[in-house]
Short mmCIF file of C-alpha atoms in Angstrom, two decimals:
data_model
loop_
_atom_site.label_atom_id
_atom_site.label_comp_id
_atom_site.label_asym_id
_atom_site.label_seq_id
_atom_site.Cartn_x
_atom_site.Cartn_y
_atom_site.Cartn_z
CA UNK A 266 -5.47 -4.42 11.37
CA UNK A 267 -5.75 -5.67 15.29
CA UNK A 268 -5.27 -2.07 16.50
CA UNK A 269 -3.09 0.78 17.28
CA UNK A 270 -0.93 0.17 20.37
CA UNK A 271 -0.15 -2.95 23.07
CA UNK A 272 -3.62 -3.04 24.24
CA UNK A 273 -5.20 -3.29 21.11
CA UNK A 274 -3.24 -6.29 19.53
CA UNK A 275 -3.50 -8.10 23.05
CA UNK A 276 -7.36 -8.05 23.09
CA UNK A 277 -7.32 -9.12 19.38
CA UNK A 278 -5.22 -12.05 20.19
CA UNK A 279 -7.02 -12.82 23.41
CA UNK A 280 -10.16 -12.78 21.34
CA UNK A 281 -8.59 -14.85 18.56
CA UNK A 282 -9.72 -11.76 16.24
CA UNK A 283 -7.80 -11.72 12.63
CA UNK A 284 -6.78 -8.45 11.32
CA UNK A 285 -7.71 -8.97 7.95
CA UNK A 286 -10.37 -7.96 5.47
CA UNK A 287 -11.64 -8.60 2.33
CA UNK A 288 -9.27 -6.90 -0.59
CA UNK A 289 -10.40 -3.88 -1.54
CA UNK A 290 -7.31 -2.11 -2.81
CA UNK A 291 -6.81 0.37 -5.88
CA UNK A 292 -7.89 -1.30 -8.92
CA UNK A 293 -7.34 -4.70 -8.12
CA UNK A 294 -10.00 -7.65 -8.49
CA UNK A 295 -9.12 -10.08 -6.59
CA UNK A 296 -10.58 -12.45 -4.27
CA UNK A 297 -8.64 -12.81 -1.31
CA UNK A 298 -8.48 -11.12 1.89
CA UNK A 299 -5.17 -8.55 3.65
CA UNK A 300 -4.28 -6.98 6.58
CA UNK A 301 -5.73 -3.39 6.29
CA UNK A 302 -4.82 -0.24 8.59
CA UNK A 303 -8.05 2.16 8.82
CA UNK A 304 -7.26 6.02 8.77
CA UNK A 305 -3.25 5.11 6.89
CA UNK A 306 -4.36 6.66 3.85
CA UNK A 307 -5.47 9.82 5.54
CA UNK A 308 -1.94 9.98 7.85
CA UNK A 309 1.23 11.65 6.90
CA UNK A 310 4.92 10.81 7.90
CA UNK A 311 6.66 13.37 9.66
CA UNK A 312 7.06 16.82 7.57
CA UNK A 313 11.08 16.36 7.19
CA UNK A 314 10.89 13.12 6.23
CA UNK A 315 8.25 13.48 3.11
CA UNK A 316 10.51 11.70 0.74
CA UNK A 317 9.69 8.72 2.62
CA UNK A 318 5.64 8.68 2.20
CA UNK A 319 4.36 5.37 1.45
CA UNK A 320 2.43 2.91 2.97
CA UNK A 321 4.66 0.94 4.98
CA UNK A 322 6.77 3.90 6.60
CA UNK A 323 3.32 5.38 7.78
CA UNK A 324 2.17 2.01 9.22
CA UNK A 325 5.62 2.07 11.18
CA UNK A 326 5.07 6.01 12.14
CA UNK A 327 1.95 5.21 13.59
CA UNK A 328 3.39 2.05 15.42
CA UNK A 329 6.82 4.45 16.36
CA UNK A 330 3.93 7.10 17.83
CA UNK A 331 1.21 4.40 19.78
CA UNK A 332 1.91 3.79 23.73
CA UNK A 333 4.77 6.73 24.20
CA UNK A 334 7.45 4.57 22.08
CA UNK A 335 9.01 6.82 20.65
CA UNK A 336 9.24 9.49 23.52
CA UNK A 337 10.65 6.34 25.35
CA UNK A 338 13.27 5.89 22.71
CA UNK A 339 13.71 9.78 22.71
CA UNK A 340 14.82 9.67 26.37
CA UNK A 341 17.57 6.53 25.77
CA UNK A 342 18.90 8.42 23.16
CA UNK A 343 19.30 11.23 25.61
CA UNK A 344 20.55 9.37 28.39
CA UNK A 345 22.58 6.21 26.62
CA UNK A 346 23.30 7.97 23.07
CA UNK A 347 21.95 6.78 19.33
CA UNK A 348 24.59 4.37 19.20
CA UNK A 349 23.57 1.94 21.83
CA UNK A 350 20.14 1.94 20.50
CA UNK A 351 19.02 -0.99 18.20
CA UNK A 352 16.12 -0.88 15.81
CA UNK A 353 14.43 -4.37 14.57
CA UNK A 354 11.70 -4.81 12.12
CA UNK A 355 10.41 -7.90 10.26
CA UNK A 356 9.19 -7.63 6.82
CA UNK A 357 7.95 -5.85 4.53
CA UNK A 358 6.39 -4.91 0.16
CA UNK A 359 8.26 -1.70 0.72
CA UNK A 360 6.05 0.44 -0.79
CA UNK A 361 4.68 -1.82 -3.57
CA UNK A 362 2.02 0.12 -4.42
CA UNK A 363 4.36 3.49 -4.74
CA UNK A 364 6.09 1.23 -7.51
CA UNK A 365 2.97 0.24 -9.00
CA UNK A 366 1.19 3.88 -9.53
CA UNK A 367 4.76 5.12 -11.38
CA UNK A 368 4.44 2.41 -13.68
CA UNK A 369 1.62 3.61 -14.77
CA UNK A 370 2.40 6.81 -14.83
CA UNK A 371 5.31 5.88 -17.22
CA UNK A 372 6.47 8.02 -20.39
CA UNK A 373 4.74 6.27 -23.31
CA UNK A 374 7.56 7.34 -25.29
CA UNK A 375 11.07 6.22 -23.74
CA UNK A 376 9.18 4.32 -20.86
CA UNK A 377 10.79 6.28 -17.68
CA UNK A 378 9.32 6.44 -14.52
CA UNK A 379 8.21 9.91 -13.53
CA UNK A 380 10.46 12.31 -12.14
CA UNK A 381 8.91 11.99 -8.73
CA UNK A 382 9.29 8.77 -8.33
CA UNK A 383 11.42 7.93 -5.21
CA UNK A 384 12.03 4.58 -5.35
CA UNK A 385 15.48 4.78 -2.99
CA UNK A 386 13.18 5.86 -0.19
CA UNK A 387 9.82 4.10 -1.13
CA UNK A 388 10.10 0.49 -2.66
CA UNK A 389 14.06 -0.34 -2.23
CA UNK A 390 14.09 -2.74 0.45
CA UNK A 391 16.32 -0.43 3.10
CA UNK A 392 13.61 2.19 2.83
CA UNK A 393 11.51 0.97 6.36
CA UNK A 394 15.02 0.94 7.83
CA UNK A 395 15.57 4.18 6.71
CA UNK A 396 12.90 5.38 7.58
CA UNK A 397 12.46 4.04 11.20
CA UNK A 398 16.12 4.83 11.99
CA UNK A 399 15.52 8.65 10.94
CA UNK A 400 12.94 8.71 13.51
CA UNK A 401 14.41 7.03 16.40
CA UNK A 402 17.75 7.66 16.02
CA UNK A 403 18.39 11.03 14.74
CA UNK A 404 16.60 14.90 15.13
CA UNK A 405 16.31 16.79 12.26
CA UNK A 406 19.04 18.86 13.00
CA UNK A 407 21.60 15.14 12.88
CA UNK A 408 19.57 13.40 10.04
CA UNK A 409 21.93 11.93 7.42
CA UNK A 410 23.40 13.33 4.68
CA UNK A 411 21.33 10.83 2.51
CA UNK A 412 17.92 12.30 3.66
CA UNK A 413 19.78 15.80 2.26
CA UNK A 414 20.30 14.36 -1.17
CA UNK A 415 17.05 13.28 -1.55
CA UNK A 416 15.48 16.14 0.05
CA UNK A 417 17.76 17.94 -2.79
CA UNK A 418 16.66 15.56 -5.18
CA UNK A 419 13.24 16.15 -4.87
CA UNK A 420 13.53 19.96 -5.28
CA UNK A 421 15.58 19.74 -8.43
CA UNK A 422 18.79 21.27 -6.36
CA UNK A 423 21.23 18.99 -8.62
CA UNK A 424 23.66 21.03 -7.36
CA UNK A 425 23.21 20.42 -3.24
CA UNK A 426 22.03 16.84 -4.07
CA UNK A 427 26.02 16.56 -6.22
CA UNK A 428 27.80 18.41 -3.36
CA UNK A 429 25.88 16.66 -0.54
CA UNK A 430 27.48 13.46 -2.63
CA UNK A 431 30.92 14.66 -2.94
CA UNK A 432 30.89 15.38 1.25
CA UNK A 433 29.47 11.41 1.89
CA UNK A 434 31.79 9.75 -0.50
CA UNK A 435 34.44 11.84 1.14
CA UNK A 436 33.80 10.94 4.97
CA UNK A 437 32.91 7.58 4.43
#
């Protein structure tokens, strides 16, 4: 990792200092070196959007939280409205590694993945955008209906998850 914030990543690139280290992830043994982020494993995304803890949505909570961005982006939503903002973002495994512990948590049996295994908000590729746009574009009080159904989902509430549904197929 080059750091938390502008100031950070400037001084590593001024100082032509790589962000990587040598691999030293889960159970793998390999030789070869990645771009680590000291303390990630140890943060939390936001409380309301829990469905969406992995990896690379807390790598782009911390970015959202470094040098006042997102109180920035709070106060354009105020003044210009959430639909003249515009969120970009490169790249990303998308959660590998969530996909990776349910497989081996999988029924020996019939093979399923566990039942709390969220891959729609963890390893699908739309999950970061998700993610990102939950935080910068909407309070909790306006977060989509989608973050309900999982939020349902995750509780077992088949019920609010089938309704919630019903409401999103009808308005869209």
């Amino acid at each position: 990792c080059l750091g938390t914030g502008a100031a950070a990543v400037l001084d590593a690139l001024r100082t032509k200092r790589s962000g990587l280290v040598p691999c030293e992830f889960e159970t793998a043994s390999i030789d070869t070196w990645v771009g680590s982020v000291p303390g990630l494993d140890a943060f939390g995304v936001r409380r309301e959007l829990e469905d969406y803890d992995c990896r690379t949505n807390r790598i782009a909570q911390m970015a959202l939280e470094a040098d006042g961005f997102s109180a920035a982006v709070a106060a354009a939503r105020s003044r210009y409205g959430a639909h003249r903002i515009g969120v970009f973002l490169g790249t990303s495994t998308s959660g590998i590694l969530e996909a990776e512990l349910a497989y081996r948590r999988r029924d020996p049996g019939s093979g399923s993945l566990p039942p709390g295994f969220r891959y729609h908000a963890t390893v699908n590729s739309y999950s970061l955008g998700d993610f990102v746009a939950s935080i910068v574009l909407y309070t909790y009080s306006t977060r989509p209906i989608s973050i309900e159904i999982l939020s349902a989902l995750r509780l077992q509430e088949i019920g609010v998850a089938a309704a919630y549904g019903v409401l999103l197929t009808a308005l869209s």
